[in-house]
Structure formats: C-alpha cells, structure tokens
Amino acid sequence: MEDKRLLVSLYDGCQYHCTFCMYGYVKEEHPLSDKDSMSLQRWNDVLLSAYAHGFRVLEIGGRGEPTLNPAFTKVVAMAHELGYKIELLSNALNDKAILEVLPFIRTLTINLNAVDQEGLARIHQPSPGFSFDRCIGSVKNVLRGILENGLGITLRTNYVVTAQSLKDAFTFPQEVNRLLAAELGGRKLYVSYQHVHNYIKTPKHLGFDYEGLHKVLLLAKLNSRRKDLWDCTNLQDFIKKTEKLLERLRPFSEGRGTDAGCCYTCGVHKYVLFIDGNGDCYGCYNPFRAVNGLPIDQDPFFFGNLLSQSFDEIISGKEDFSPVMDISKNYWRPCLLCKATEAPLTAHGKDRNSQGLS
C-alpha cells in the first residue's frame, strides 16, 4: 500500500515568478503573509499527530519557495527525526539552507525549466539580481554537496509543457544534463514532463486546447523514439497521460461538456492531506480551487484549519467521505491533471448542487 502523504506549503513568496505557476497570479491578492501562520511548535505538533495517523511521506513545496521560511531547516530536521521520508520541491536558490538539510532528504525536485539567460527571463521571470549565472551557480552548489557527500538523493526537475516551452521540451533533458554534468558526477537529472491547464487565473495562451494537445501528443510520440530520453525522462508516462487527458476532454471539444459523465468521485483524501502555511487543510493534492477564489465553505475538500482545530479533529470521520468533482466547472477542471487521475476515477451521477456551484 502506498505511504500516506503529507503535503505542506511553508511560504507563499518566491524569487521566481514562473509564467506557468498558478499561484503567481494570486499571491499578491491573497498572500498568506496577511494571515496567521503556523508556528514552529504548531508544525511540530502536526508532524507528530500525522505520523501517529500513518503519514510517512512529507512533501514540501506548495505556494512558493519553502526555503524562504525562517523555520525551514528546523521543520525538515524535526520531520527527519520523527521518521518521515522527505521530498523537497525547491528552486535551489537558497543553497545554504538546502545544503544544511541534504542528509535528511530522499527526493529533491529542482524548479528549473531553462538552460540560459533568455529562457530564465522568459519562463521563470526572476526577481531583480537573479541572473542565470547566479541561479545555476546555486543549483550547482547543491548538486556538488550531494556528490561530495555521496548522498543517494533522487534528483528531478519538473518540465512544465506550455505553448511557451513546447519548442524546447525535448532538447531540454540533454541540455540541462550537459550543463550540470560535472556536478552530477555521472548521474542524470531526471526530467518529469508535466501538463499545464488553463487555470482560472493563468493566462490562456499558455495552455493547450483540444487540438493543441494533439500536437503535443504527436511531438511526444515522435521524440519517444530517441534512446537518450528513455532513461532520464517520464516521456512514456507523459504520452499515456496526454492520451487519457484527450479522452476526458473530448466531450468538451464536441460541445457536450455539461452532459452526464462529467462528475467523478475522488478518493485521494484517503492517503493525501495538504496543509497550507496558514493552517488550512485540504484532502487534496492541491487547493487550486481556493487559490482561484472559490470560498472554502463551498469546497468539499476543505477539512478545516489547524490553528483552530487539532489534527485529530481535522481528519475525523473522513473515511466514508465521498467528494464529487464536476469537471464541467472551471474550478474542477484542473482535477483532470491531478496525480490521482492516473488511477480510474469513479463516475458519479450528475448532481449540480453537490459542489455548492450552479
């Protein structure tokens, strides 16, 4: 059985302003820094309680760059001491903080979709002072620390395939591994291709319509013949996921997006809990609905807030919880790209009132 996952967001700011980041378009409107945030002691209490309830993997990422939270290294150290398998998503620009916790990390996913200054400025749009040389230098420092200490950390980067980045998608793995070859010491940085969806706050020109996805699929299949991509990318899985996404989007392309068959029951909450930096908890991989403005009292995946409730109260009675997603609604459409959809969703009868959305 898969280990239960605790996903946490420690900070809502970032040195990057990535064009594909759904949080980037709302963090100024709804910053967590304007709300009460989780203290170090509260994080300790939550990690203790979650471990007692069977959570074994701690995935740190979320709204922004987690290493910018002053408590970052202490949270990681606490989690390691408790026995969590720790996975970190970071831009690696705060290299000193990451070097400090490297012995505690199982997987490091580096946010890097560029191999030169032009790509960095176009895709990641960094804050002033963060040139490509500075950014890649920090990444190299982290990789050098892993190599010199002989750490068996799994190394990855998520390449987000958008209309903007598609042209470089299948040359990127070779280029980034060439760029970091000395620091990788014979290893490969694994490239995981990811889809972008037209989230409500994300510019529509970045995502693909139904026909655009067919082009993505064709290019992916053509490049799947390249042996140099077989061992350092998830290209085969990306192809399968794209085919599944096209199948689920077909009713919308045919004008049948509001017909029966657009409602699904999700069971991801049984092994995943997302905790935002302000204590909000969701039985979901990603609270994109709240990020895009859906009131939490209308989101069935919102379980409560850890600043006012205990962990036990948050997850109590959720075993029989059977939430419904209506993917004909914009708030739910990103569910089609969720990791949970890699397993079959359960079709559900049409119930337009089940979400509180009409």
mmCIF file of C-alpha atoms in Angstrom:
data_model
loop_
_atom_site.group_PDB
_atom_site.id
_atom_site.type_symbol
_atom_site.label_atom_id
_atom_site.label_comp_id
_atom_site.label_asym_id
_atom_site.label_seq_id
_atom_site.Cartn_x
_atom_site.Cartn_y
_atom_site.Cartn_z
ATOM 1 C CA MET A 1 0.000 0.000 0.000
ATOM 2 C CA GLU A 2 1.267 3.481 -0.855
ATOM 3 C CA ASP A 3 2.540 5.543 2.073
ATOM 4 C CA LYS A 4 0.186 8.291 3.194
ATOM 5 C CA ARG A 5 1.439 11.702 2.125
ATOM 6 C CA LEU A 6 1.504 14.982 3.982
ATOM 7 C CA LEU A 7 1.951 17.899 1.574
ATOM 8 C CA VAL A 8 2.927 21.196 3.191
ATOM 9 C CA SER A 9 3.365 24.741 1.967
ATOM 10 C CA LEU A 10 5.779 26.689 4.162
ATOM 11 C CA TYR A 11 5.906 30.002 2.285
ATOM 12 C CA ASP A 12 3.960 31.912 -0.365
ATOM 13 C CA GLY A 13 6.755 34.046 -1.829
ATOM 14 C CA CYS A 14 9.409 33.132 -4.379
ATOM 15 C CA GLN A 15 12.428 34.609 -6.157
ATOM 16 C CA TYR A 16 10.854 33.369 -9.385
ATOM 17 C CA HIS A 17 7.583 34.460 -10.974
ATOM 18 C CA CYS A 18 7.158 31.492 -13.290
ATOM 19 C CA THR A 19 4.751 32.010 -16.152
ATOM 20 C CA PHE A 20 3.184 28.583 -15.595
ATOM 21 C CA CYS A 21 2.676 28.985 -11.837
ATOM 22 C CA MET A 22 -0.998 29.249 -10.882
ATOM 23 C CA TYR A 23 -0.011 30.702 -7.516
ATOM 24 C CA GLY A 24 1.877 33.533 -9.172
ATOM 25 C CA TYR A 25 -1.335 35.222 -10.260
ATOM 26 C CA VAL A 26 -2.983 35.271 -6.862
ATOM 27 C CA LYS A 27 -0.272 35.509 -4.212
ATOM 28 C CA GLU A 28 -0.459 39.316 -4.313
ATOM 29 C CA GLU A 29 -4.256 39.192 -3.981
ATOM 30 C CA HIS A 30 -4.441 36.597 -1.202
ATOM 31 C CA PRO A 31 -0.983 36.478 0.452
ATOM 32 C CA LEU A 32 -0.607 34.098 3.361
ATOM 33 C CA SER A 33 1.651 36.674 4.985
ATOM 34 C CA ASP A 34 -1.507 38.712 5.711
ATOM 35 C CA LYS A 35 -2.920 35.812 7.725
ATOM 36 C CA ASP A 36 -1.892 33.973 10.875
ATOM 37 C CA SER A 37 0.761 31.428 10.028
ATOM 38 C CA MET A 38 1.826 28.139 11.530
ATOM 39 C CA SER A 39 4.467 28.462 14.256
ATOM 40 C CA LEU A 40 7.385 26.077 14.575
ATOM 41 C CA GLN A 41 5.744 24.481 17.619
ATOM 42 C CA ARG A 42 2.494 24.023 15.713
ATOM 43 C CA TRP A 43 4.327 22.357 12.836
ATOM 44 C CA ASN A 44 5.958 20.048 15.376
ATOM 45 C CA ASP A 45 2.571 19.123 16.848
ATOM 46 C CA VAL A 46 1.105 18.499 13.392
ATOM 47 C CA LEU A 47 4.022 16.326 12.268
ATOM 48 C CA LEU A 48 3.743 14.260 15.448
ATOM 49 C CA SER A 49 -0.015 13.763 15.057
ATOM 50 C CA ALA A 50 0.185 12.994 11.347
ATOM 51 C CA TYR A 51 2.878 10.374 11.897
ATOM 52 C CA ALA A 52 0.730 8.744 14.564
ATOM 53 C CA HIS A 53 -2.060 8.543 11.956
ATOM 54 C CA GLY A 54 0.131 6.717 9.454
ATOM 55 C CA PHE A 55 1.525 9.538 7.345
ATOM 56 C CA ARG A 56 5.056 8.613 6.326
ATOM 57 C CA VAL A 57 5.983 10.855 3.378
ATOM 58 C CA LEU A 58 6.420 14.605 3.837
ATOM 59 C CA GLU A 59 6.336 16.529 0.559
ATOM 60 C CA ILE A 60 7.449 20.152 0.989
ATOM 61 C CA GLY A 61 6.524 22.606 -1.756
ATOM 62 C CA GLY A 62 3.219 24.375 -2.345
ATOM 63 C CA ARG A 63 2.565 28.049 -2.890
ATOM 64 C CA GLY A 64 6.127 29.325 -3.013
ATOM 65 C CA GLU A 65 9.773 28.669 -2.214
ATOM 66 C CA PRO A 66 9.800 26.767 1.114
ATOM 67 C CA THR A 67 13.409 27.588 1.994
ATOM 68 C CA LEU A 68 12.396 31.250 2.460
ATOM 69 C CA ASN A 69 10.537 30.308 5.637
ATOM 70 C CA PRO A 70 12.996 31.014 8.505
ATOM 71 C CA ALA A 71 11.852 27.776 10.157
ATOM 72 C CA PHE A 72 12.530 25.649 7.058
ATOM 73 C CA THR A 73 15.640 23.806 8.290
ATOM 74 C CA LYS A 74 14.098 23.149 11.703
ATOM 75 C CA VAL A 75 10.884 21.753 10.212
ATOM 76 C CA VAL A 76 12.896 19.401 7.993
ATOM 77 C CA ALA A 77 15.096 18.307 10.894
ATOM 78 C CA MET A 78 12.033 17.600 13.065
ATOM 79 C CA ALA A 79 10.393 15.579 10.311
ATOM 80 C CA HIS A 80 13.542 13.538 9.767
ATOM 81 C CA GLU A 81 13.864 12.795 13.466
ATOM 82 C CA LEU A 82 10.265 11.540 13.500
ATOM 83 C CA GLY A 83 10.996 9.176 10.615
ATOM 84 C CA TYR A 84 9.393 10.883 7.616
ATOM 85 C CA LYS A 85 10.604 10.243 4.080
ATOM 86 C CA ILE A 86 11.152 13.814 2.944
ATOM 87 C CA GLU A 87 10.659 15.093 -0.606
ATOM 88 C CA LEU A 88 11.509 18.715 -1.387
ATOM 89 C CA LEU A 89 10.432 20.908 -4.308
ATOM 90 C CA SER A 90 12.675 23.981 -4.493
ATOM 91 C CA ASN A 91 14.273 26.389 -6.940
ATOM 92 C CA ALA A 92 17.542 25.691 -5.018
ATOM 93 C CA LEU A 93 18.444 29.389 -4.956
ATOM 94 C CA ASN A 94 18.719 29.355 -1.155
ATOM 95 C CA ASP A 95 21.514 26.844 -1.462
ATOM 96 C CA LYS A 96 22.862 27.254 2.089
ATOM 97 C CA ALA A 97 19.540 26.153 3.613
ATOM 98 C CA ILE A 98 19.302 23.137 1.308
ATOM 99 C CA LEU A 99 22.900 22.092 1.942
ATOM 100 C CA GLU A 100 22.102 22.042 5.659
ATOM 101 C CA VAL A 101 19.236 19.573 5.249
ATOM 102 C CA LEU A 102 20.574 17.391 2.431
ATOM 103 C CA PRO A 103 21.240 14.404 4.745
ATOM 104 C CA PHE A 104 17.534 14.358 5.621
ATOM 105 C CA ILE A 105 16.088 14.447 2.084
ATOM 106 C CA ARG A 106 15.046 11.458 -0.031
ATOM 107 C CA THR A 107 13.998 13.306 -3.207
ATOM 108 C CA LEU A 108 14.929 16.771 -4.467
ATOM 109 C CA THR A 109 12.925 18.257 -7.328
ATOM 110 C CA ILE A 110 14.546 21.416 -8.656
ATOM 111 C CA ASN A 111 12.391 24.026 -10.359
ATOM 112 C CA LEU A 112 14.449 24.623 -13.485
ATOM 113 C CA ASN A 113 12.952 24.917 -16.976
ATOM 114 C CA ALA A 114 15.742 26.968 -18.564
ATOM 115 C CA VAL A 115 19.346 26.434 -19.664
ATOM 116 C CA ASP A 116 20.319 30.041 -20.469
ATOM 117 C CA GLN A 117 19.559 33.658 -19.581
ATOM 118 C CA GLU A 118 16.935 34.057 -22.301
ATOM 119 C CA GLY A 119 14.998 31.038 -21.102
ATOM 120 C CA LEU A 120 15.250 32.096 -17.457
ATOM 121 C CA ALA A 121 13.894 35.574 -18.204
ATOM 122 C CA ARG A 122 11.129 34.230 -20.442
ATOM 123 C CA ILE A 123 9.891 31.331 -18.295
ATOM 124 C CA HIS A 124 10.935 31.916 -14.683
ATOM 125 C CA GLN A 125 10.986 35.737 -14.732
ATOM 126 C CA PRO A 126 13.243 36.019 -11.657
ATOM 127 C CA SER A 127 13.357 38.926 -9.233
ATOM 128 C CA PRO A 128 15.997 41.595 -9.910
ATOM 129 C CA GLY A 129 19.519 40.405 -9.175
ATOM 130 C CA PHE A 130 18.901 36.758 -10.041
ATOM 131 C CA SER A 131 20.818 36.290 -13.272
ATOM 132 C CA PHE A 132 21.103 32.899 -14.911
ATOM 133 C CA ASP A 133 24.714 32.579 -13.761
ATOM 134 C CA ARG A 134 23.697 33.235 -10.166
ATOM 135 C CA CYS A 135 20.763 30.819 -10.323
ATOM 136 C CA ILE A 136 22.631 27.974 -11.991
ATOM 137 C CA GLY A 137 25.536 28.560 -9.608
ATOM 138 C CA SER A 138 23.251 27.897 -6.625
ATOM 139 C CA VAL A 139 21.897 24.736 -8.255
ATOM 140 C CA LYS A 140 25.449 23.553 -8.899
ATOM 141 C CA ASN A 141 26.393 24.200 -5.264
ATOM 142 C CA VAL A 142 23.553 21.955 -4.109
ATOM 143 C CA LEU A 143 24.424 19.194 -6.585
ATOM 144 C CA ARG A 144 28.090 19.449 -5.608
ATOM 145 C CA GLY A 145 27.117 18.968 -1.967
ATOM 146 C CA ILE A 146 25.190 15.814 -2.865
ATOM 147 C CA LEU A 147 28.089 14.459 -4.918
ATOM 148 C CA GLU A 148 30.826 15.239 -2.391
ATOM 149 C CA ASN A 149 28.875 13.631 0.443
ATOM 150 C CA GLY A 150 27.918 10.559 -1.562
ATOM 151 C CA LEU A 151 24.199 11.067 -0.910
ATOM 152 C CA GLY A 152 21.758 8.857 -2.799
ATOM 153 C CA ILE A 153 19.125 11.546 -3.214
ATOM 154 C CA THR A 154 16.765 11.127 -6.173
ATOM 155 C CA LEU A 155 17.222 14.188 -8.396
ATOM 156 C CA ARG A 156 14.449 15.522 -10.586
ATOM 157 C CA THR A 157 13.133 18.580 -12.332
ATOM 158 C CA ASN A 158 9.544 19.099 -13.491
ATOM 159 C CA TYR A 159 9.436 20.452 -17.035
ATOM 160 C CA VAL A 160 6.081 22.168 -17.478
ATOM 161 C CA VAL A 161 4.980 21.846 -21.105
ATOM 162 C CA THR A 162 3.242 25.040 -22.201
ATOM 163 C CA ALA A 163 2.732 26.789 -25.518
ATOM 164 C CA GLN A 164 5.756 28.837 -24.490
ATOM 165 C CA SER A 165 8.084 25.968 -23.578
ATOM 166 C CA LEU A 166 7.000 23.248 -26.048
ATOM 167 C CA LYS A 167 9.652 24.059 -28.642
ATOM 168 C CA ASP A 168 12.462 23.278 -26.178
ATOM 169 C CA ALA A 169 10.753 20.433 -24.317
ATOM 170 C CA PHE A 170 12.539 17.506 -25.940
ATOM 171 C CA THR A 171 16.006 19.080 -26.168
ATOM 172 C CA PHE A 172 15.911 20.263 -22.553
ATOM 173 C CA PRO A 173 16.891 16.921 -20.910
ATOM 174 C CA GLN A 174 20.089 16.663 -22.943
ATOM 175 C CA GLU A 175 20.943 20.343 -22.487
ATOM 176 C CA VAL A 176 20.360 20.500 -18.730
ATOM 177 C CA ASN A 177 22.325 17.301 -18.112
ATOM 178 C CA ARG A 178 25.194 18.626 -20.227
ATOM 179 C CA LEU A 179 25.132 21.898 -18.277
ATOM 180 C CA LEU A 180 25.252 20.118 -14.904
ATOM 181 C CA ALA A 181 27.393 17.123 -15.910
ATOM 182 C CA ALA A 182 30.364 17.894 -13.643
ATOM 183 C CA GLU A 183 28.192 18.381 -10.556
ATOM 184 C CA LEU A 184 26.046 15.330 -11.286
ATOM 185 C CA GLY A 185 29.150 13.132 -11.363
ATOM 186 C CA GLY A 186 27.878 10.641 -13.905
ATOM 187 C CA ARG A 187 24.274 10.688 -12.714
ATOM 188 C CA LYS A 188 21.330 12.110 -14.646
ATOM 189 C CA LEU A 189 18.873 14.789 -13.613
ATOM 190 C CA TYR A 190 15.537 13.082 -14.268
ATOM 191 C CA VAL A 191 13.119 15.268 -16.245
ATOM 192 C CA SER A 192 9.443 14.787 -15.448
ATOM 193 C CA TYR A 193 7.185 16.319 -18.102
ATOM 194 C CA GLN A 194 4.072 17.978 -16.690
ATOM 195 C CA HIS A 195 0.968 19.421 -18.327
ATOM 196 C CA VAL A 196 -0.280 22.924 -17.681
ATOM 197 C CA HIS A 197 -4.002 23.583 -17.593
ATOM 198 C CA ASN A 198 -5.926 26.804 -18.185
ATOM 199 C CA TYR A 199 -6.476 27.506 -14.515
ATOM 200 C CA ILE A 200 -8.837 30.392 -13.949
ATOM 201 C CA LYS A 201 -6.041 32.850 -13.126
ATOM 202 C CA THR A 202 -3.470 31.513 -15.584
ATOM 203 C CA PRO A 203 -3.119 33.239 -18.992
ATOM 204 C CA LYS A 204 -4.943 31.113 -21.516
ATOM 205 C CA HIS A 205 -2.228 31.364 -24.133
ATOM 206 C CA LEU A 206 -0.007 29.064 -22.063
ATOM 207 C CA GLY A 207 -2.354 26.094 -22.070
ATOM 208 C CA PHE A 208 -3.448 23.941 -24.972
ATOM 209 C CA ASP A 209 -6.895 23.487 -26.400
ATOM 210 C CA TYR A 210 -8.032 20.087 -27.616
ATOM 211 C CA GLU A 211 -6.294 20.396 -30.989
ATOM 212 C CA GLY A 212 -3.167 21.793 -29.354
ATOM 213 C CA LEU A 213 -2.954 18.752 -27.115
ATOM 214 C CA HIS A 214 -2.993 16.530 -30.202
ATOM 215 C CA LYS A 215 0.091 18.406 -31.424
ATOM 216 C CA VAL A 216 1.782 17.881 -28.049
ATOM 217 C CA LEU A 217 0.977 14.173 -28.240
ATOM 218 C CA LEU A 218 2.338 13.869 -31.786
ATOM 219 C CA LEU A 219 5.622 15.578 -30.865
ATOM 220 C CA ALA A 220 5.961 13.466 -27.745
ATOM 221 C CA LYS A 221 5.461 10.250 -29.720
ATOM 222 C CA LEU A 222 7.982 11.325 -32.356
ATOM 223 C CA ASN A 223 10.587 12.041 -29.685
ATOM 224 C CA SER A 224 9.837 8.823 -27.808
ATOM 225 C CA ARG A 225 11.979 7.048 -30.424
ATOM 226 C CA ARG A 226 15.068 8.789 -29.049
ATOM 227 C CA LYS A 227 17.014 6.443 -26.771
ATOM 228 C CA ASP A 228 18.660 9.354 -24.937
ATOM 229 C CA LEU A 229 15.253 10.217 -23.433
ATOM 230 C CA TRP A 230 14.379 6.723 -22.258
ATOM 231 C CA ASP A 231 16.343 6.639 -19.024
ATOM 232 C CA CYS A 232 16.160 10.277 -17.909
ATOM 233 C CA THR A 233 12.539 11.321 -18.574
ATOM 234 C CA ASN A 234 8.970 10.164 -17.952
ATOM 235 C CA LEU A 235 8.142 10.588 -21.634
ATOM 236 C CA GLN A 236 6.276 7.279 -21.991
ATOM 237 C CA ASP A 237 4.094 8.049 -18.975
ATOM 238 C CA PHE A 238 3.578 11.602 -20.250
ATOM 239 C CA ILE A 239 2.292 10.179 -23.542
ATOM 240 C CA LYS A 240 -0.170 7.912 -21.721
ATOM 241 C CA LYS A 241 -1.356 10.779 -19.533
ATOM 242 C CA THR A 242 -1.830 13.014 -22.582
ATOM 243 C CA GLU A 243 -3.910 10.326 -24.292
ATOM 244 C CA LYS A 244 -6.050 9.970 -21.172
ATOM 245 C CA LEU A 245 -6.438 13.746 -20.903
ATOM 246 C CA LEU A 246 -7.577 13.959 -24.534
ATOM 247 C CA GLU A 247 -10.115 11.225 -23.909
ATOM 248 C CA ARG A 248 -11.569 13.088 -20.942
ATOM 249 C CA LEU A 249 -11.597 16.403 -22.780
ATOM 250 C CA ARG A 250 -13.309 15.006 -25.877
ATOM 251 C CA PRO A 251 -16.850 15.797 -24.630
ATOM 252 C CA PHE A 252 -15.869 19.443 -24.205
ATOM 253 C CA SER A 253 -14.390 19.607 -27.697
ATOM 254 C CA GLU A 254 -17.674 18.215 -29.041
ATOM 255 C CA GLY A 255 -19.814 20.691 -27.114
ATOM 256 C CA ARG A 256 -21.012 18.070 -24.622
ATOM 257 C CA GLY A 257 -19.087 19.397 -21.620
ATOM 258 C CA THR A 258 -22.151 19.811 -19.423
ATOM 259 C CA ASP A 259 -23.624 16.391 -20.138
ATOM 260 C CA ALA A 260 -23.689 13.475 -17.737
ATOM 261 C CA GLY A 261 -20.312 11.832 -17.296
ATOM 262 C CA CYS A 262 -18.537 14.975 -16.081
ATOM 263 C CA CYS A 263 -18.931 14.157 -12.397
ATOM 264 C CA TYR A 264 -16.420 11.923 -10.662
ATOM 265 C CA THR A 265 -15.820 10.729 -7.131
ATOM 266 C CA CYS A 266 -12.278 11.149 -5.835
ATOM 267 C CA GLY A 267 -10.692 9.091 -3.059
ATOM 268 C CA VAL A 268 -7.305 10.798 -2.889
ATOM 269 C CA HIS A 269 -8.076 12.188 0.568
ATOM 270 C CA LYS A 270 -7.621 8.696 1.996
ATOM 271 C CA TYR A 271 -3.859 8.927 1.536
ATOM 272 C CA VAL A 272 -3.119 12.651 0.995
ATOM 273 C CA LEU A 273 -3.508 15.762 3.149
ATOM 274 C CA PHE A 274 -2.409 19.232 2.022
ATOM 275 C CA ILE A 275 -1.585 21.821 4.698
ATOM 276 C CA ASP A 276 -1.219 25.458 3.712
ATOM 277 C CA GLY A 277 1.055 27.833 5.596
ATOM 278 C CA ASN A 278 -1.905 29.420 7.376
ATOM 279 C CA GLY A 279 -3.127 26.069 8.708
ATOM 280 C CA ASP A 280 -5.836 25.414 6.106
ATOM 281 C CA CYS A 281 -6.147 21.677 5.373
ATOM 282 C CA TYR A 282 -7.436 20.033 2.213
ATOM 283 C CA GLY A 283 -7.955 16.360 1.383
ATOM 284 C CA CYS A 284 -6.428 17.056 -1.982
ATOM 285 C CA TYR A 285 -3.075 17.233 -3.752
ATOM 286 C CA ASN A 286 -3.519 20.924 -4.475
ATOM 287 C CA PRO A 287 -6.056 23.533 -3.278
ATOM 288 C CA PHE A 288 -6.311 25.195 -6.677
ATOM 289 C CA ARG A 289 -9.968 25.993 -6.089
ATOM 290 C CA ALA A 290 -9.252 28.155 -3.043
ATOM 291 C CA VAL A 291 -6.294 29.724 -4.832
ATOM 292 C CA ASN A 292 -8.600 30.775 -7.640
ATOM 293 C CA GLY A 293 -11.201 32.332 -5.397
ATOM 294 C CA LEU A 294 -13.707 29.603 -4.501
ATOM 295 C CA PRO A 295 -14.877 30.201 -0.896
ATOM 296 C CA ILE A 296 -13.655 27.402 1.316
ATOM 297 C CA ASP A 297 -17.156 26.732 2.629
ATOM 298 C CA GLN A 298 -18.073 25.688 -0.930
ATOM 299 C CA ASP A 299 -15.121 23.352 -1.323
ATOM 300 C CA PRO A 300 -15.881 19.853 -0.016
ATOM 301 C CA PHE A 301 -12.150 19.092 0.080
ATOM 302 C CA PHE A 302 -11.563 21.780 2.729
ATOM 303 C CA PHE A 303 -11.245 19.905 6.021
ATOM 304 C CA GLY A 304 -10.576 22.731 8.491
ATOM 305 C CA ASN A 305 -7.832 24.920 9.932
ATOM 306 C CA LEU A 306 -5.098 23.693 12.251
ATOM 307 C CA LEU A 307 -4.876 26.997 14.092
ATOM 308 C CA SER A 308 -8.357 26.414 15.485
ATOM 309 C CA GLN A 309 -8.672 22.609 15.351
ATOM 310 C CA SER A 310 -6.488 19.664 16.251
ATOM 311 C CA PHE A 311 -5.147 17.268 13.637
ATOM 312 C CA ASP A 312 -7.427 14.547 15.013
ATOM 313 C CA GLU A 313 -10.465 16.771 14.548
ATOM 314 C CA ILE A 314 -9.395 17.657 11.004
ATOM 315 C CA ILE A 315 -9.302 14.074 9.765
ATOM 316 C CA SER A 316 -12.039 12.645 11.947
ATOM 317 C CA GLY A 317 -14.885 10.961 10.073
ATOM 318 C CA LYS A 318 -13.276 11.271 6.652
ATOM 319 C CA GLU A 319 -13.068 7.542 5.866
ATOM 320 C CA ASP A 320 -16.569 7.485 4.368
ATOM 321 C CA PHE A 321 -16.194 10.905 2.753
ATOM 322 C CA SER A 322 -17.064 10.681 -0.958
ATOM 323 C CA PRO A 323 -16.463 14.077 -2.616
ATOM 324 C CA VAL A 324 -17.712 14.793 -6.113
ATOM 325 C CA MET A 325 -15.862 16.809 -8.761
ATOM 326 C CA ASP A 326 -17.873 18.258 -11.629
ATOM 327 C CA ILE A 327 -15.242 18.826 -14.296
ATOM 328 C CA SER A 328 -17.674 20.820 -16.419
ATOM 329 C CA LYS A 329 -16.950 23.616 -13.909
ATOM 330 C CA ASN A 330 -13.778 25.650 -14.268
ATOM 331 C CA TYR A 331 -12.941 25.229 -10.592
ATOM 332 C CA TRP A 332 -12.750 21.474 -11.027
ATOM 333 C CA ARG A 333 -11.198 21.169 -14.483
ATOM 334 C CA PRO A 334 -7.614 21.007 -13.114
ATOM 335 C CA CYS A 335 -8.606 17.712 -11.451
ATOM 336 C CA LEU A 336 -8.060 16.156 -14.871
ATOM 337 C CA LEU A 337 -4.325 16.774 -14.453
ATOM 338 C CA CYS A 338 -4.077 15.590 -10.865
ATOM 339 C CA LYS A 339 -1.824 12.657 -9.953
ATOM 340 C CA ALA A 340 -4.929 10.935 -8.616
ATOM 341 C CA THR A 341 -6.422 10.717 -12.118
ATOM 342 C CA GLU A 342 -3.664 8.310 -13.085
ATOM 343 C CA ALA A 343 -5.936 5.784 -11.378
ATOM 344 C CA PRO A 344 -9.508 5.459 -12.698
ATOM 345 C CA LEU A 345 -11.942 7.973 -11.292
ATOM 346 C CA THR A 346 -15.322 6.691 -10.230
ATOM 347 C CA ALA A 347 -18.160 8.006 -12.384
ATOM 348 C CA HIS A 348 -20.871 9.708 -10.383
ATOM 349 C CA GLY A 349 -24.434 10.668 -11.183
ATOM 350 C CA LYS A 350 -24.947 14.290 -12.164
ATOM 351 C CA ASP A 351 -25.659 16.430 -9.117
ATOM 352 C CA ARG A 352 -25.178 20.082 -9.769
ATOM 353 C CA ASN A 353 -25.798 21.063 -6.171
ATOM 354 C CA SER A 354 -23.191 18.751 -4.685
ATOM 355 C CA GLN A 355 -20.439 21.382 -5.027
ATOM 356 C CA GLY A 356 -22.415 24.416 -3.994
ATOM 357 C CA LEU A 357 -21.841 25.622 -7.552
ATOM 358 C CA SER A 358 -24.577 26.328 -10.037
#
